[in-house]
JSON list of C-alpha atoms in Angstrom, two decimals:
[
{"chain": "A", "resi": 1, "resn": "UNK", "atom": "CA", "xyz": [-18.21, 6.27, 11.76]},
{"chain": "A", "resi": 2, "resn": "UNK", "atom": "CA", "xyz": [-15.58, 4.02, 13.05]},
{"chain": "A", "resi": 3, "resn": "UNK", "atom": "CA", "xyz": [-12.18, 2.63, 11.53]},
{"chain": "A", "resi": 4, "resn": "UNK", "atom": "CA", "xyz": [-11.11, -0.42, 11.64]},
{"chain": "A", "resi": 5, "resn": "UNK", "atom": "CA", "xyz": [-7.35, -1.87, 11.79]},
{"chain": "A", "resi": 6, "resn": "UNK", "atom": "CA", "xyz": [-6.22, -4.81, 8.90]},
{"chain": "A", "resi": 7, "resn": "UNK", "atom": "CA", "xyz": [-3.44, -6.21, 7.69]},
{"chain": "A", "resi": 8, "resn": "UNK", "atom": "CA", "xyz": [-2.00, -6.51, 4.57]},
{"chain": "A", "resi": 9, "resn": "UNK", "atom": "CA", "xyz": [-0.11, -9.28, 2.93]},
{"chain": "A", "resi": 10, "resn": "UNK", "atom": "CA", "xyz": [2.83, -8.04, 4.41]},
{"chain": "A", "resi": 11, "resn": "UNK", "atom": "CA", "xyz": [1.46, -7.89, 7.87]},
{"chain": "A", "resi": 12, "resn": "UNK", "atom": "CA", "xyz": [1.74, -4.38, 8.09]},
{"chain": "A", "resi": 13, "resn": "UNK", "atom": "CA", "xyz": [-1.47, -1.94, 9.03]},
{"chain": "A", "resi": 14, "resn": "UNK", "atom": "CA", "xyz": [-4.11, -0.24, 7.25]},
{"chain": "A", "resi": 15, "resn": "UNK", "atom": "CA", "xyz": [-6.70, 1.70, 8.30]},
{"chain": "A", "resi": 16, "resn": "UNK", "atom": "CA", "xyz": [-10.64, 0.75, 7.04]},
{"chain": "A", "resi": 17, "resn": "UNK", "atom": "CA", "xyz": [-12.67, 3.52, 7.16]},
{"chain": "A", "resi": 18, "resn": "UNK", "atom": "CA", "xyz": [-15.83, 5.08, 4.65]},
{"chain": "A", "resi": 19, "resn": "UNK", "atom": "CA", "xyz": [-15.24, 2.76, 2.16]},
{"chain": "A", "resi": 20, "resn": "UNK", "atom": "CA", "xyz": [-11.76, 3.48, 1.55]},
{"chain": "A", "resi": 21, "resn": "UNK", "atom": "CA", "xyz": [-8.38, 1.54, 2.18]},
{"chain": "A", "resi": 22, "resn": "UNK", "atom": "CA", "xyz": [-5.33, 3.02, 3.94]},
{"chain": "A", "resi": 23, "resn": "UNK", "atom": "CA", "xyz": [-1.83, 2.61, 4.33]},
{"chain": "A", "resi": 24, "resn": "UNK", "atom": "CA", "xyz": [0.16, 4.19, 7.08]},
{"chain": "A", "resi": 25, "resn": "UNK", "atom": "CA", "xyz": [1.91, 7.17, 5.59]},
{"chain": "A", "resi": 26, "resn": "UNK", "atom": "CA", "xyz": [4.08, 9.41, 8.24]},
{"chain": "A", "resi": 27, "resn": "UNK", "atom": "CA", "xyz": [3.81, 9.11, 12.09]},
{"chain": "A", "resi": 28, "resn": "UNK", "atom": "CA", "xyz": [4.70, 10.72, 15.03]},
{"chain": "A", "resi": 29, "resn": "UNK", "atom": "CA", "xyz": [4.64, 11.40, 18.64]},
{"chain": "A", "resi": 30, "resn": "UNK", "atom": "CA", "xyz": [1.29, 13.63, 18.31]},
{"chain": "A", "resi": 31, "resn": "UNK", "atom": "CA", "xyz": [-0.37, 11.32, 15.01]},
{"chain": "A", "resi": 32, "resn": "UNK", "atom": "CA", "xyz": [-0.47, 9.09, 12.30]},
{"chain": "A", "resi": 33, "resn": "UNK", "atom": "CA", "xyz": [-1.23, 10.33, 8.46]},
{"chain": "A", "resi": 34, "resn": "UNK", "atom": "CA", "xyz": [-2.63, 7.35, 6.49]},
{"chain": "A", "resi": 35, "resn": "UNK", "atom": "CA", "xyz": [-2.59, 7.66, 2.84]},
{"chain": "A", "resi": 36, "resn": "UNK", "atom": "CA", "xyz": [-5.03, 6.65, 0.36]},
{"chain": "A", "resi": 37, "resn": "UNK", "atom": "CA", "xyz": [-4.60, 2.55, -0.87]},
{"chain": "A", "resi": 38, "resn": "UNK", "atom": "CA", "xyz": [-5.27, 3.98, -4.71]},
{"chain": "A", "resi": 39, "resn": "UNK", "atom": "CA", "xyz": [-2.47, 6.74, -4.52]},
{"chain": "A", "resi": 40, "resn": "UNK", "atom": "CA", "xyz": [-0.02, 5.28, -7.21]},
{"chain": "A", "resi": 41, "resn": "UNK", "atom": "CA", "xyz": [-3.31, 3.95, -9.30]},
{"chain": "A", "resi": 42, "resn": "UNK", "atom": "CA", "xyz": [-5.63, 7.17, -9.07]},
{"chain": "A", "resi": 43, "resn": "UNK", "atom": "CA", "xyz": [-3.51, 9.82, -7.58]},
{"chain": "A", "resi": 44, "resn": "UNK", "atom": "CA", "xyz": [-5.91, 9.92, -4.99]},
{"chain": "A", "resi": 45, "resn": "UNK", "atom": "CA", "xyz": [-4.94, 13.13, -2.94]},
{"chain": "A", "resi": 46, "resn": "UNK", "atom": "CA", "xyz": [-6.97, 11.30, 0.38]},
{"chain": "A", "resi": 47, "resn": "UNK", "atom": "CA", "xyz": [-5.62, 11.60, 3.85]},
{"chain": "A", "resi": 48, "resn": "UNK", "atom": "CA", "xyz": [-7.02, 10.62, 7.61]},
{"chain": "A", "resi": 49, "resn": "UNK", "atom": "CA", "xyz": [-4.90, 12.11, 10.48]},
{"chain": "A", "resi": 50, "resn": "UNK", "atom": "CA", "xyz": [-5.37, 9.69, 13.03]},
{"chain": "A", "resi": 51, "resn": "UNK", "atom": "CA", "xyz": [-4.37, 10.56, 17.28]},
{"chain": "A", "resi": 52, "resn": "UNK", "atom": "CA", "xyz": [-5.10, 8.26, 20.15]},
{"chain": "A", "resi": 53, "resn": "UNK", "atom": "CA", "xyz": [-7.53, 5.96, 18.24]},
{"chain": "A", "resi": 54, "resn": "UNK", "atom": "CA", "xyz": [-9.68, 9.54, 16.91]},
{"chain": "A", "resi": 55, "resn": "UNK", "atom": "CA", "xyz": [-9.76, 10.62, 13.28]},
{"chain": "A", "resi": 56, "resn": "UNK", "atom": "CA", "xyz": [-8.71, 13.90, 13.38]},
{"chain": "A", "resi": 57, "resn": "UNK", "atom": "CA", "xyz": [-9.02, 15.00, 9.46]},
{"chain": "A", "resi": 58, "resn": "UNK", "atom": "CA", "xyz": [-10.07, 13.22, 6.33]},
{"chain": "A", "resi": 59, "resn": "UNK", "atom": "CA", "xyz": [-9.68, 14.68, 2.75]},
{"chain": "A", "resi": 60, "resn": "UNK", "atom": "CA", "xyz": [-11.81, 13.86, 0.07]},
{"chain": "A", "resi": 61, "resn": "UNK", "atom": "CA", "xyz": [-10.87, 11.37, -2.66]},
{"chain": "A", "resi": 62, "resn": "UNK", "atom": "CA", "xyz": [-11.30, 11.99, -6.59]},
{"chain": "A", "resi": 63, "resn": "UNK", "atom": "CA", "xyz": [-13.32, 8.05, -6.90]},
{"chain": "A", "resi": 64, "resn": "UNK", "atom": "CA", "xyz": [-16.03, 6.44, -5.59]},
{"chain": "A", "resi": 65, "resn": "UNK", "atom": "CA", "xyz": [-15.17, 4.05, -1.90]},
{"chain": "A", "resi": 66, "resn": "UNK", "atom": "CA", "xyz": [-15.30, 0.15, -2.85]},
{"chain": "A", "resi": 67, "resn": "UNK", "atom": "CA", "xyz": [-16.68, -1.43, 0.04]},
{"chain": "A", "resi": 68, "resn": "UNK", "atom": "CA", "xyz": [-15.82, -5.18, -2.02]},
{"chain": "A", "resi": 69, "resn": "UNK", "atom": "CA", "xyz": [-12.03, -4.26, -1.60]},
{"chain": "A", "resi": 70, "resn": "UNK", "atom": "CA", "xyz": [-13.04, -3.72, 1.90]},
{"chain": "A", "resi": 71, "resn": "UNK", "atom": "CA", "xyz": [-14.72, -6.29, 1.67]},
{"chain": "A", "resi": 72, "resn": "UNK", "atom": "CA", "xyz": [-12.10, -8.77, 0.41]},
{"chain": "A", "resi": 73, "resn": "UNK", "atom": "CA", "xyz": [-9.33, -7.40, 2.92]},
{"chain": "A", "resi": 74, "resn": "UNK", "atom": "CA", "xyz": [-11.92, -8.08, 5.79]},
{"chain": "A", "resi": 75, "resn": "UNK", "atom": "CA", "xyz": [-12.38, -11.81, 4.69]},
{"chain": "A", "resi": 76, "resn": "UNK", "atom": "CA", "xyz": [-8.60, -12.35, 3.93]},
{"chain": "A", "resi": 77, "resn": "UNK", "atom": "CA", "xyz": [-7.66, -11.44, 7.32]},
{"chain": "A", "resi": 78, "resn": "UNK", "atom": "CA", "xyz": [-10.21, -13.38, 8.88]},
{"chain": "A", "resi": 79, "resn": "UNK", "atom": "CA", "xyz": [-8.85, -16.12, 6.82]},
{"chain": "A", "resi": 80, "resn": "UNK", "atom": "CA", "xyz": [-5.74, -15.92, 8.59]},
{"chain": "A", "resi": 81, "resn": "UNK", "atom": "CA", "xyz": [-6.51, -15.61, 11.90]},
{"chain": "A", "resi": 82, "resn": "UNK", "atom": "CA", "xyz": [-8.95, -18.59, 11.87]},
{"chain": "A", "resi": 83, "resn": "UNK", "atom": "CA", "xyz": [-6.03, -20.65, 10.12]},
{"chain": "A", "resi": 84, "resn": "UNK", "atom": "CA", "xyz": [-3.50, -19.06, 13.39]},
{"chain": "A", "resi": 85, "resn": "UNK", "atom": "CA", "xyz": [-5.77, -20.09, 16.04]},
{"chain": "A", "resi": 86, "resn": "UNK", "atom": "CA", "xyz": [-7.21, -23.68, 14.53]},
{"chain": "A", "resi": 87, "resn": "UNK", "atom": "CA", "xyz": [-3.82, -25.01, 13.73]},
{"chain": "A", "resi": 88, "resn": "UNK", "atom": "CA", "xyz": [-4.61, -28.18, 13.19]},
{"chain": "A", "resi": 89, "resn": "UNK", "atom": "CA", "xyz": [-7.80, -27.70, 10.64]},
{"chain": "A", "resi": 90, "resn": "UNK", "atom": "CA", "xyz": [-7.02, -28.58, 7.49]},
{"chain": "A", "resi": 91, "resn": "UNK", "atom": "CA", "xyz": [-6.62, -25.49, 4.64]},
{"chain": "A", "resi": 92, "resn": "UNK", "atom": "CA", "xyz": [-10.19, -26.88, 3.17]},
{"chain": "A", "resi": 93, "resn": "UNK", "atom": "CA", "xyz": [-11.69, -26.15, 5.95]},
{"chain": "A", "resi": 94, "resn": "UNK", "atom": "CA", "xyz": [-10.68, -23.62, 7.14]},
{"chain": "A", "resi": 95, "resn": "UNK", "atom": "CA", "xyz": [-11.14, -22.03, 3.92]},
{"chain": "A", "resi": 96, "resn": "UNK", "atom": "CA", "xyz": [-15.06, -23.19, 3.65]},
{"chain": "A", "resi": 97, "resn": "UNK", "atom": "CA", "xyz": [-15.20, -21.47, 7.30]},
{"chain": "A", "resi": 98, "resn": "UNK", "atom": "CA", "xyz": [-14.13, -18.30, 6.16]},
{"chain": "A", "resi": 99, "resn": "UNK", "atom": "CA", "xyz": [-15.90, -18.27, 2.93]},
{"chain": "A", "resi": 100, "resn": "UNK", "atom": "CA", "xyz": [-19.02, -19.34, 4.50]},
{"chain": "A", "resi": 101, "resn": "UNK", "atom": "CA", "xyz": [-18.89, -15.89, 6.72]},
{"chain": "A", "resi": 102, "resn": "UNK", "atom": "CA", "xyz": [-19.14, -13.05, 4.05]},
{"chain": "A", "resi": 103, "resn": "UNK", "atom": "CA", "xyz": [-21.59, -11.89, 1.93]},
{"chain": "A", "resi": 104, "resn": "UNK", "atom": "CA", "xyz": [-21.96, -13.41, -1.83]},
{"chain": "A", "resi": 105, "resn": "UNK", "atom": "CA", "xyz": [-21.50, -10.63, -3.66]},
{"chain": "A", "resi": 106, "resn": "UNK", "atom": "CA", "xyz": [-17.51, -10.41, -1.90]},
{"chain": "A", "resi": 107, "resn": "UNK", "atom": "CA", "xyz": [-17.00, -14.05, -2.24]},
{"chain": "A", "resi": 108, "resn": "UNK", "atom": "CA", "xyz": [-16.18, -13.26, -6.38]},
{"chain": "A", "resi": 109, "resn": "UNK", "atom": "CA", "xyz": [-13.92, -11.10, -5.93]},
{"chain": "A", "resi": 110, "resn": "UNK", "atom": "CA", "xyz": [-11.65, -13.39, -3.45]},
{"chain": "A", "resi": 111, "resn": "UNK", "atom": "CA", "xyz": [-8.47, -14.60, -5.26]},
{"chain": "A", "resi": 112, "resn": "UNK", "atom": "CA", "xyz": [-8.70, -18.69, -6.15]},
{"chain": "A", "resi": 113, "resn": "UNK", "atom": "CA", "xyz": [-9.82, -20.95, -3.76]},
{"chain": "A", "resi": 114, "resn": "UNK", "atom": "CA", "xyz": [-5.87, -22.79, -4.62]},
{"chain": "A", "resi": 115, "resn": "UNK", "atom": "CA", "xyz": [-4.40, -19.70, -3.56]},
{"chain": "A", "resi": 116, "resn": "UNK", "atom": "CA", "xyz": [-6.52, -18.99, -0.60]},
{"chain": "A", "resi": 117, "resn": "UNK", "atom": "CA", "xyz": [-5.06, -22.74, 0.49]},
{"chain": "A", "resi": 118, "resn": "UNK", "atom": "CA", "xyz": [-1.72, -21.74, -0.26]},
{"chain": "A", "resi": 119, "resn": "UNK", "atom": "CA", "xyz": [-1.16, -19.17, 1.55]},
{"chain": "A", "resi": 120, "resn": "UNK", "atom": "CA", "xyz": [-3.07, -20.79, 4.67]},
{"chain": "A", "resi": 121, "resn": "UNK", "atom": "CA", "xyz": [-0.38, -23.66, 3.88]},
{"chain": "A", "resi": 122, "resn": "UNK", "atom": "CA", "xyz": [2.33, -20.87, 4.09]},
{"chain": "A", "resi": 123, "resn": "UNK", "atom": "CA", "xyz": [0.68, -19.46, 7.24]},
{"chain": "A", "resi": 124, "resn": "UNK", "atom": "CA", "xyz": [1.18, -22.56, 8.98]},
{"chain": "A", "resi": 125, "resn": "UNK", "atom": "CA", "xyz": [4.26, -23.35, 7.55]},
{"chain": "A", "resi": 126, "resn": "UNK", "atom": "CA", "xyz": [5.62, -20.09, 9.37]},
{"chain": "A", "resi": 127, "resn": "UNK", "atom": "CA", "xyz": [3.88, -21.02, 13.00]},
{"chain": "A", "resi": 128, "resn": "UNK", "atom": "CA", "xyz": [5.83, -24.63, 13.14]},
{"chain": "A", "resi": 129, "resn": "UNK", "atom": "CA", "xyz": [8.73, -22.97, 12.78]}
]
């Protein structure tokens, strides 16, 4: 199965693979090692070794994959992408566009609409400066 690169709230890279989300732990000239984002919460030892855009090794997790969490992260990334591409659009229209493109079961897990709009407003304010 292929992996997908996402961004965190602080614009750092995240990796989505098999329903799990990983954050970068180490990087060398040869490969990078990504640890499960549930490492601190569940003491999950899941890791992915990545080299030249290919997964070399994947270790087991101690929890089930959470596809809803992955979809929420993808939606938030989509929201930010739409906002940066349509700088003249209102925050309400950006949220409406992003929400129309996601599964309904994922919508319940998203942050409050007012919080999403505020995130877009902050993003646009930094784009103008």
